[in-house]
Short mmCIF file of C-alpha atoms in Angstrom, two decimals:
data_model
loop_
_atom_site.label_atom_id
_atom_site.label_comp_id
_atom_site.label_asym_id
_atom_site.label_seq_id
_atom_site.Cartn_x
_atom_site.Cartn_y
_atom_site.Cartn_z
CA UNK A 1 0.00 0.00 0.00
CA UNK A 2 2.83 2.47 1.17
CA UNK A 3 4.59 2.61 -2.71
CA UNK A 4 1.74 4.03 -3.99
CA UNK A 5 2.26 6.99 -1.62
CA UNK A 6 3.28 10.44 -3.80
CA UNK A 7 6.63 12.05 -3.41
CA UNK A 8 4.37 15.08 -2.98
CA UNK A 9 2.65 13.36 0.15
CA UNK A 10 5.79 12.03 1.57
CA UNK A 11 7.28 15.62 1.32
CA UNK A 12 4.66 16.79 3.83
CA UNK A 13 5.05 14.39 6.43
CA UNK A 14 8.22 16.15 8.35
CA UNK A 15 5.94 19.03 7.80
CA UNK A 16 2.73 17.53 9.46
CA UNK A 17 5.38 16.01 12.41
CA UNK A 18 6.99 19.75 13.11
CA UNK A 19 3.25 20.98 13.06
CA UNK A 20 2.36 18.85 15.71
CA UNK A 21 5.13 18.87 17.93
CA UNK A 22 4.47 22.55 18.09
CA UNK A 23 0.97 21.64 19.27
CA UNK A 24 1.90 19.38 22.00
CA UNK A 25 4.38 21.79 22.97
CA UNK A 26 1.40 24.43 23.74
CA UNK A 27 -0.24 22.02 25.65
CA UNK A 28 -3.00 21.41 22.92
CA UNK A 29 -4.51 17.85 22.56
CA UNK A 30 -7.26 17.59 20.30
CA UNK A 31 -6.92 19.87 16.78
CA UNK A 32 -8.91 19.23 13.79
CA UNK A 33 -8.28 19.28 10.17
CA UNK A 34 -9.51 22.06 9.75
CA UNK A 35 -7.42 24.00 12.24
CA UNK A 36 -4.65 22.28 11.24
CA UNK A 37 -5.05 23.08 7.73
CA UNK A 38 -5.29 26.80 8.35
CA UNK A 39 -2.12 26.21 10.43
CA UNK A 40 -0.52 24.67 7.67
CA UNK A 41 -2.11 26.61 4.55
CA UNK A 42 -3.66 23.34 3.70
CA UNK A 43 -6.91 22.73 2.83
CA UNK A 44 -8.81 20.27 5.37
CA UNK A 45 -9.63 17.73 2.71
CA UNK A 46 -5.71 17.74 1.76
CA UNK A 47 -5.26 16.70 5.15
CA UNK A 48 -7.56 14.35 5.51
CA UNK A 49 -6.56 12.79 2.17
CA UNK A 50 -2.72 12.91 3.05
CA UNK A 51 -2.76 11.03 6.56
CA UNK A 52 -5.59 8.28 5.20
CA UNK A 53 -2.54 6.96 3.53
CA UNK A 54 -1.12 6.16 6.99
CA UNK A 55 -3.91 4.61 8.14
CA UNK A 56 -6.48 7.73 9.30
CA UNK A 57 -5.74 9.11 12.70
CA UNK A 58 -9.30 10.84 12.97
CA UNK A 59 -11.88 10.62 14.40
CA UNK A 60 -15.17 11.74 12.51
CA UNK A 61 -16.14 14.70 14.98
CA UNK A 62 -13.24 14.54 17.44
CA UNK A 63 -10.32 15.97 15.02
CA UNK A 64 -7.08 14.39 15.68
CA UNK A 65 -5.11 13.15 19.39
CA UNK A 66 -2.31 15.39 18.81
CA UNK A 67 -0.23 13.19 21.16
CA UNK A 68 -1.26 10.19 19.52
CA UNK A 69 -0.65 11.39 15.87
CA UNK A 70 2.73 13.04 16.86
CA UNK A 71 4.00 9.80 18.30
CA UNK A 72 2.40 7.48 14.95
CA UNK A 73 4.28 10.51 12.67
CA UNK A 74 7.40 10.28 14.61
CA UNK A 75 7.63 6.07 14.02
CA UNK A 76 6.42 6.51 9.75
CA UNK A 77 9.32 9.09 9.58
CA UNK A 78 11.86 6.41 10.87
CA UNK A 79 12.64 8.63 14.37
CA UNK A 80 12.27 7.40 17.78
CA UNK A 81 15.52 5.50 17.31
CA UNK A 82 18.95 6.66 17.15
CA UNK A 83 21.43 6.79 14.14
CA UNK A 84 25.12 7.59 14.28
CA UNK A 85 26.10 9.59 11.70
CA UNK A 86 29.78 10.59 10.10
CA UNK A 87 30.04 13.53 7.80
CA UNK A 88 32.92 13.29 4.90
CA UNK A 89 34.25 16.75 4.24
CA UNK A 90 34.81 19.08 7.23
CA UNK A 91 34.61 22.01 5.64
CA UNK A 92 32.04 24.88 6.45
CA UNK A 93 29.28 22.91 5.69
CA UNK A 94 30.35 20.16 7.48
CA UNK A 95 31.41 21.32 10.18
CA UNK A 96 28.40 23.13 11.22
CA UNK A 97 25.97 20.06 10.72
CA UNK A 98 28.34 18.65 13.42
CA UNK A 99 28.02 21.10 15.74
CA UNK A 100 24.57 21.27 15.47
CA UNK A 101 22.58 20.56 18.50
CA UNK A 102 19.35 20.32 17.23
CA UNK A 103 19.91 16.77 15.71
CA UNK A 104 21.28 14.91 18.52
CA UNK A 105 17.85 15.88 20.23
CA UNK A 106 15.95 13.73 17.85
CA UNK A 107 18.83 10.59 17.82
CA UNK A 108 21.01 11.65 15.15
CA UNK A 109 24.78 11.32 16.59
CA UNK A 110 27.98 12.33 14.55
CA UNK A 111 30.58 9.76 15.36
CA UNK A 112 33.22 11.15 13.36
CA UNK A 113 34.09 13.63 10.34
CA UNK A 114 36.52 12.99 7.57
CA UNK A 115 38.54 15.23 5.38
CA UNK A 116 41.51 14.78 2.68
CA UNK A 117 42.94 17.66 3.88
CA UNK A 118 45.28 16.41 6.87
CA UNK A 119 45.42 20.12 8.34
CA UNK A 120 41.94 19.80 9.07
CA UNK A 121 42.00 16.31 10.68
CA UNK A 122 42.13 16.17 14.72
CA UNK A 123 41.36 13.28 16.20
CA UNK A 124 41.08 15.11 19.55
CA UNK A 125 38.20 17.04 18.31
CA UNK A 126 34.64 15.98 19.34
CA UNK A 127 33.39 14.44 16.97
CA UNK A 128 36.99 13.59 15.79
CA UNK A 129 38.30 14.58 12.51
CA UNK A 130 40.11 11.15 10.46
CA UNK A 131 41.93 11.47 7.71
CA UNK A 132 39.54 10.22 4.40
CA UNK A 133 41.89 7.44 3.92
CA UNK A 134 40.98 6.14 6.95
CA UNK A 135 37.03 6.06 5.77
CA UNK A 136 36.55 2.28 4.90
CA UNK A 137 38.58 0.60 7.73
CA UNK A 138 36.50 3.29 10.10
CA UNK A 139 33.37 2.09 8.83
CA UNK A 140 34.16 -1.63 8.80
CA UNK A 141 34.38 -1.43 12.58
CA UNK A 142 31.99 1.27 13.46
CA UNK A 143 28.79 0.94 10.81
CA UNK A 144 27.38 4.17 10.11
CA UNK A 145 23.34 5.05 9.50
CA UNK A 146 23.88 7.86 7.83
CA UNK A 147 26.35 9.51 6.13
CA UNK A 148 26.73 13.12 4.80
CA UNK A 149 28.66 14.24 1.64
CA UNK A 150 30.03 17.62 1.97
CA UNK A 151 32.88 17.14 -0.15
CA UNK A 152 33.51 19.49 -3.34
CA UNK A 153 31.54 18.79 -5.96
CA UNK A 154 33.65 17.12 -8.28
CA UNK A 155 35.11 14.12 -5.50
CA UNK A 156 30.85 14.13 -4.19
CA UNK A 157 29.75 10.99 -6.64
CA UNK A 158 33.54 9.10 -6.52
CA UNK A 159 32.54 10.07 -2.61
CA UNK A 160 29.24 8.82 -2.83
CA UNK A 161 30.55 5.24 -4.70
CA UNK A 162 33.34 4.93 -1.56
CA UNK A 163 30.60 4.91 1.18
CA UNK A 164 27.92 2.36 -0.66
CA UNK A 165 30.62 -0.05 -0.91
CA UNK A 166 31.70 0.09 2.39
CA UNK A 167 27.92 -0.65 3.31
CA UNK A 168 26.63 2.86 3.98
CA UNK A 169 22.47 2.55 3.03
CA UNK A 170 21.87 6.17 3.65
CA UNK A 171 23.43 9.71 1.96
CA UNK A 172 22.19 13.16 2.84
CA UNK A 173 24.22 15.07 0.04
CA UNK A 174 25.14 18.66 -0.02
CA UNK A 175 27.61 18.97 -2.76
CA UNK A 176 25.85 21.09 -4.95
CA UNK A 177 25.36 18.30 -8.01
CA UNK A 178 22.90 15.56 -8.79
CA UNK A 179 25.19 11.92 -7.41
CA UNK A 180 23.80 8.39 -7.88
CA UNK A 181 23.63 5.99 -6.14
CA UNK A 182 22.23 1.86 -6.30
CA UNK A 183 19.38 0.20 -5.37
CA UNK A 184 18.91 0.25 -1.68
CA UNK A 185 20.55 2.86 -1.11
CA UNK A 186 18.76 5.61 -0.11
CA UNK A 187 19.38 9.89 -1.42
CA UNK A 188 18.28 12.47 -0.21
CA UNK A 189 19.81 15.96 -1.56
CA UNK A 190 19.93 19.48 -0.08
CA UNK A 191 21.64 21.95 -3.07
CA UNK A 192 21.54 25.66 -1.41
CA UNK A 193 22.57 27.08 -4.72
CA UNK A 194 19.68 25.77 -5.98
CA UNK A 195 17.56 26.97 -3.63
CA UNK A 196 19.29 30.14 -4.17
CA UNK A 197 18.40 30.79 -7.61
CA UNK A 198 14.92 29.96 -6.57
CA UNK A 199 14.78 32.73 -4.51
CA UNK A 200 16.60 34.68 -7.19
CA UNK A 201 13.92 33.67 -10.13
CA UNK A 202 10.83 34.74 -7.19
CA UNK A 203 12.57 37.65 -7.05
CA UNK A 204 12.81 38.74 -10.73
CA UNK A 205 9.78 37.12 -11.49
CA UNK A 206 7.89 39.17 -8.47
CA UNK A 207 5.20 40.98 -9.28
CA UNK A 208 6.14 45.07 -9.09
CA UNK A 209 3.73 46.84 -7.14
CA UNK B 1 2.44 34.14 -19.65
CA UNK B 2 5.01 33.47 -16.92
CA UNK B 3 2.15 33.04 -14.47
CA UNK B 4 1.13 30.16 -15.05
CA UNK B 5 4.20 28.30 -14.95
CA UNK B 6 4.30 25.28 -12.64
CA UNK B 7 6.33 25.25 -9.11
CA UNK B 8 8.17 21.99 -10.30
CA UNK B 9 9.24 23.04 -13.73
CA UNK B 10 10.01 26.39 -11.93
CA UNK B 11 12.23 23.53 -9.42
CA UNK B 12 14.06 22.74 -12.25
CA UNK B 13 15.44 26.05 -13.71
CA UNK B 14 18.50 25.54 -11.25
CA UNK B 15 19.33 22.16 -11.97
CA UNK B 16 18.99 23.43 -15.97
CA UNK B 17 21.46 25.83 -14.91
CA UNK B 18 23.55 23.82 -12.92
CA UNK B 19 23.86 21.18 -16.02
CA UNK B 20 24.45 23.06 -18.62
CA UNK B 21 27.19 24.89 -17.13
CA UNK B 22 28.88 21.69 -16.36
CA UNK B 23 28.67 20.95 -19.96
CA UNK B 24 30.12 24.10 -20.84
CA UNK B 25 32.82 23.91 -18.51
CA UNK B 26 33.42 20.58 -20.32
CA UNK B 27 33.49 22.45 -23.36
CA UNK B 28 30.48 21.13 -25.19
CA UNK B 29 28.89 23.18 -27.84
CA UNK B 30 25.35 21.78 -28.44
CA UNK B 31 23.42 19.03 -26.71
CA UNK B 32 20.39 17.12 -27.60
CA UNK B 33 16.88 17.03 -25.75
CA UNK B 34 17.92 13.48 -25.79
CA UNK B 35 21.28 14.05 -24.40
CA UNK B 36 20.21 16.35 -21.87
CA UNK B 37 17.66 14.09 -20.65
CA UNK B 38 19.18 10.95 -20.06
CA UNK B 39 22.26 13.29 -18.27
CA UNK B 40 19.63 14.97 -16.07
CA UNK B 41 17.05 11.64 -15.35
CA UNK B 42 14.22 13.39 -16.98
CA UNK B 43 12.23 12.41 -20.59
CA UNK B 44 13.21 14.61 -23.67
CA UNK B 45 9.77 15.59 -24.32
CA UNK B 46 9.40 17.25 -20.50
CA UNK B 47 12.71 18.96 -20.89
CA UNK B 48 11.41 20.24 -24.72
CA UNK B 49 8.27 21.20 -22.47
CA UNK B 50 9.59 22.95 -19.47
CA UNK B 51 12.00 24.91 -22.07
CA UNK B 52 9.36 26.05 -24.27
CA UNK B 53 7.49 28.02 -21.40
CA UNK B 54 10.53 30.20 -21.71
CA UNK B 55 10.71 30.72 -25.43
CA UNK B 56 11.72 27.91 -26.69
CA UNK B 57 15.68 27.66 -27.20
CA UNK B 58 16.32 24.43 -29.04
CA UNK B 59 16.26 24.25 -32.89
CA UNK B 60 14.44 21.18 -34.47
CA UNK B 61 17.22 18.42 -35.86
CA UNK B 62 20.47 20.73 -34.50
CA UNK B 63 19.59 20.19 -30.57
CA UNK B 64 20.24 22.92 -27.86
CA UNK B 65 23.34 25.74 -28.03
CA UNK B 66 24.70 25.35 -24.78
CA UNK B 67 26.45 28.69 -23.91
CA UNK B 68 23.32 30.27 -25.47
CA UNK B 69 20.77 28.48 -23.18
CA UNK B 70 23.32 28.51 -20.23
CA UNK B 71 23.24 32.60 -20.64
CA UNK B 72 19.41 32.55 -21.25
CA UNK B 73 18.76 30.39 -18.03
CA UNK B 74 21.06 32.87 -16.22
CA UNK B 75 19.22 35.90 -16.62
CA UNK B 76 15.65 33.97 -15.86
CA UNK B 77 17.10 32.94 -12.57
CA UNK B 78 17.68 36.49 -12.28
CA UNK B 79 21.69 35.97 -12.13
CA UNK B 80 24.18 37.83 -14.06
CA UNK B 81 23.95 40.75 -11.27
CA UNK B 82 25.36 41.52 -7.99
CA UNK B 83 23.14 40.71 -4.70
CA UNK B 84 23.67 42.53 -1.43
CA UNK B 85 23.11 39.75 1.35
CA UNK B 86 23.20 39.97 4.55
CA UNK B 87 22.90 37.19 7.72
CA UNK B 88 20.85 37.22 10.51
CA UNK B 89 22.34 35.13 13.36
CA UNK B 90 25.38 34.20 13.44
CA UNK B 91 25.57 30.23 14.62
CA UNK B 92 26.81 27.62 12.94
CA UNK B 93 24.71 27.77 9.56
CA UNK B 94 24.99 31.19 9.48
CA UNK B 95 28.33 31.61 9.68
CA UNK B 96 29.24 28.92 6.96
CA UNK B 97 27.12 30.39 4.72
CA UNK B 98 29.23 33.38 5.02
CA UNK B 99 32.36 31.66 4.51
CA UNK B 100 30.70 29.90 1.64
CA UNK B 101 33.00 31.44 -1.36
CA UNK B 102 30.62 29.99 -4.29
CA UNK B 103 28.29 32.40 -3.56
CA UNK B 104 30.48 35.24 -4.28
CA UNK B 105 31.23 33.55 -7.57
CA UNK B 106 27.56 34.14 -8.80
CA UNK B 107 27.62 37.67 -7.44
CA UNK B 108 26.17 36.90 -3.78
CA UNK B 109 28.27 39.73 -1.59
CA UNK B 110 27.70 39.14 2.01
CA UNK B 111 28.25 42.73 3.94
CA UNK B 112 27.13 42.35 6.94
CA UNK B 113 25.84 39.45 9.99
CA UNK B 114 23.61 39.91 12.64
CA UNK B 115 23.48 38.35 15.95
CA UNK B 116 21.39 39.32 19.47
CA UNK B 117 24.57 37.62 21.31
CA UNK B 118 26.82 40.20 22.18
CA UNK B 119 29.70 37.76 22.44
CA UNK B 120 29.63 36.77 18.84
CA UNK B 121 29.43 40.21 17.63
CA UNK B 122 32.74 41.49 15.91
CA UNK B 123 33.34 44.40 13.36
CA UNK B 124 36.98 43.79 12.75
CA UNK B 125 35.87 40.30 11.25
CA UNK B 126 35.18 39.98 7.40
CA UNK B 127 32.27 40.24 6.76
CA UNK B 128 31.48 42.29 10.07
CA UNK B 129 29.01 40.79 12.84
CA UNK B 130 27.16 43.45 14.12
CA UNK B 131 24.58 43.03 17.19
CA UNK B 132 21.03 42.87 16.33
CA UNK B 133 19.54 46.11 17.78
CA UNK B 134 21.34 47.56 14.71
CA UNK B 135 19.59 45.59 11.80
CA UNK B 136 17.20 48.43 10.70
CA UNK B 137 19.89 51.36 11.01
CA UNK B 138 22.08 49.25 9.27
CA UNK B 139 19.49 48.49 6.34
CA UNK B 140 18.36 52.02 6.39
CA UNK B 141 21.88 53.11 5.27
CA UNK B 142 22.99 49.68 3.77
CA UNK B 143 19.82 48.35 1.60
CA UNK B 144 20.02 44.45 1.08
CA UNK B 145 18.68 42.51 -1.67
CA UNK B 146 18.05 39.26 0.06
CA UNK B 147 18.53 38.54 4.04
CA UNK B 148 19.52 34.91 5.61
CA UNK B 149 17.41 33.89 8.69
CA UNK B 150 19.54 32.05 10.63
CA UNK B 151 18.19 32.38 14.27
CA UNK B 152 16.59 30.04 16.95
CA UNK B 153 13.34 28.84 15.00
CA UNK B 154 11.43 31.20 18.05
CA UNK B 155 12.85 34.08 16.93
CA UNK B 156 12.40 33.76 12.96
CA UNK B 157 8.87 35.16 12.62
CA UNK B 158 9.58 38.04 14.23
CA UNK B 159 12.91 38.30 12.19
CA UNK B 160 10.67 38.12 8.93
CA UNK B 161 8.69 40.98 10.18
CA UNK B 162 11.64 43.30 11.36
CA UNK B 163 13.14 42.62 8.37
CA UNK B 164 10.23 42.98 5.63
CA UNK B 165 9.57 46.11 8.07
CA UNK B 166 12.90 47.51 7.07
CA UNK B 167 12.25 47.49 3.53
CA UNK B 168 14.01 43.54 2.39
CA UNK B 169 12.24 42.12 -0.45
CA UNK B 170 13.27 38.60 -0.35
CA UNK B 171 13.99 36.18 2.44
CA UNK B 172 15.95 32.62 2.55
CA UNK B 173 14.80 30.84 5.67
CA UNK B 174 16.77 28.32 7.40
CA UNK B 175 15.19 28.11 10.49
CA UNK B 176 13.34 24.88 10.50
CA UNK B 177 9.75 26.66 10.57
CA UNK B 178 7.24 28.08 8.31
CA UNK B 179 7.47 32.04 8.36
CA UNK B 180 4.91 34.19 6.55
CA UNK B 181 5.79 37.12 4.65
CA UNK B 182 3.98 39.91 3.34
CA UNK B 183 2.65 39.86 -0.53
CA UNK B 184 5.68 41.27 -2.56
CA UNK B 185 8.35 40.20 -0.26
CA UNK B 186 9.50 36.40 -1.70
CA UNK B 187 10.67 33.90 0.23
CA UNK B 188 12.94 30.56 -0.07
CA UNK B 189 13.11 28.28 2.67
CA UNK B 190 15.82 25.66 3.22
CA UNK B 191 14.47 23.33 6.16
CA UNK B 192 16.77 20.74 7.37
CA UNK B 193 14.95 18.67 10.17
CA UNK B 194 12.37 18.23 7.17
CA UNK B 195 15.61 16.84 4.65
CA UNK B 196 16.73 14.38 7.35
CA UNK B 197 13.69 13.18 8.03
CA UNK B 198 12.55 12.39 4.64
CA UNK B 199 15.79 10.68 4.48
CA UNK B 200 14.70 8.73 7.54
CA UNK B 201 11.59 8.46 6.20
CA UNK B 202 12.88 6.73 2.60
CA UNK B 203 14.83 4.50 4.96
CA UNK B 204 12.72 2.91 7.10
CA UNK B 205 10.37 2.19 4.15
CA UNK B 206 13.31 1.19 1.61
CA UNK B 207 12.31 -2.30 0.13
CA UNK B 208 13.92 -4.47 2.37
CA UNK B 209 16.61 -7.15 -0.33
#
């Protein structure tokens, strides 16, 4: 049932899980769709529609348990467990993703960084800082969740190829470029140039007043 | 005619951008709908589609000029000038985005930071970090053309305001939150909680081999 699920749908979900953490952190417990589609800038029926496809949380007349729905979000979006983490390329990017806090609050725990530049490695650091030599025999005795590629762009896919062999299932990529990567392996892609120009086309594009 | 253009093919216009400039850099002249395609993962009929909402660059049987399309795509992102950017809040994210030297590439100057902790503040740095009770006598002398949200997500909203107050017309959000802006302003967000979570998502639902 879940593969028939839209991208667009999917896409919403961290979205619907942020909303409602918000609500249980104001103390609210019940909300209905239609509150929570103004909230959103949904329409109700969107809402309704979009968590059906997990099952339908609601209850005709009650709205939603925001408690309850939080916690059934939280398990779909794969949280409520912990993942360690290593980020490859400890650069400005990199470095910040380590240091920030936010993600260790929801399980996510950098075990280590790696870089090819040796003036940037420091194994005293925490999380320490390994050479990128020293990737593969690091990950055959400490098996990363995750891993993060922000590397330059043009060592990102020969980056990319390096940490599916050596068993990674997982890349969040931020070298600005489109990197494959095989079956079972899952992408997911964050280009801020991108997003950038977005911005930049919106703003062109705006309407003058 | 621009209106009714579509938020993904709009989604795209970077990636265009992004690929076509690699091919130039390779030093490629023309390229196929074909070619382009298969390089980019898409069909050649959508990528004869999206391009025709913009005029239409490719010529039947002789395929796309590259440098000609690159150049055309630059100006509809609304590149090809200089932006005046600056950062409010001063963290991690913030701060690598201002060490981030591709932006100045495409024109993005950075002249100033922001931050409401008087220990990060420093005006000797490059670019200067200034403390937040100065934003609006800073814009009032200094205009900028796009502003970086970069604070605790309790604080953005009330960024947004402040800084739509004090005349900024467009707004890239990475506090993990949806702001609202008013109608003229634009505004880009780059959430990511949501990006790790869809990757989290995609994992725990990955067809198990």
């Amino acid at each position: 049932m879940r593969k028939n699920i839209s991208t667009a749908v999917i896409r919403r979900l961290p979205r619907y899980y942020r909303c409602l953490s918000e609500l249980a952190n104001e103390g609210a417990e019940r909300i209905s769709s239609q509150d929570l589609a103004r909230r959103m800038g949904l329409t109700a029926s969107q809402i309704r529609q979009d968590l059906n496809h997990f099952g339908g949380f609601g209850q005709q007349g009650y709205g939603y348990n925001i408690k309850e729905l939080k916690n059934e979000l939280r398990v779909l979006l794969g949280l409520g467990r912990a993942y360690s983490v290593i980020i490859v390329g400890a650069g400005n990017i990199g470095t910040a993703l380590a240091r920030y806090s936010g993600f260790a609050r929801e399980g996510f725990y950098v075990s280590a960084l790696f870089d090819a530049n040796p003036a940037r490695c420091n194994r005293a650091e925490q999380p320490p800082i390994f050479p990128a030599d020293n990737l593969e025999g690091y990950l055959a005795e400490n098996p990363a969740d995750i891993a993060v590629i922000s590397v330059p762009v043009q060592h990102a896919q020969a980056m990319a190829d390096r940490l599916c062999k050596a068993g990674v299932k997982a890349i969040w990529n931020f070298a600005p470029c489109d990197i494959s990567v095989p079956a079972g392996t899952v992408l997911e892609s964050v280009n801020l140039s991108d997003s950038l120009y977005q911005l930049t086309y919106l703003a062109a594009h705006r309407e003058k007043k």
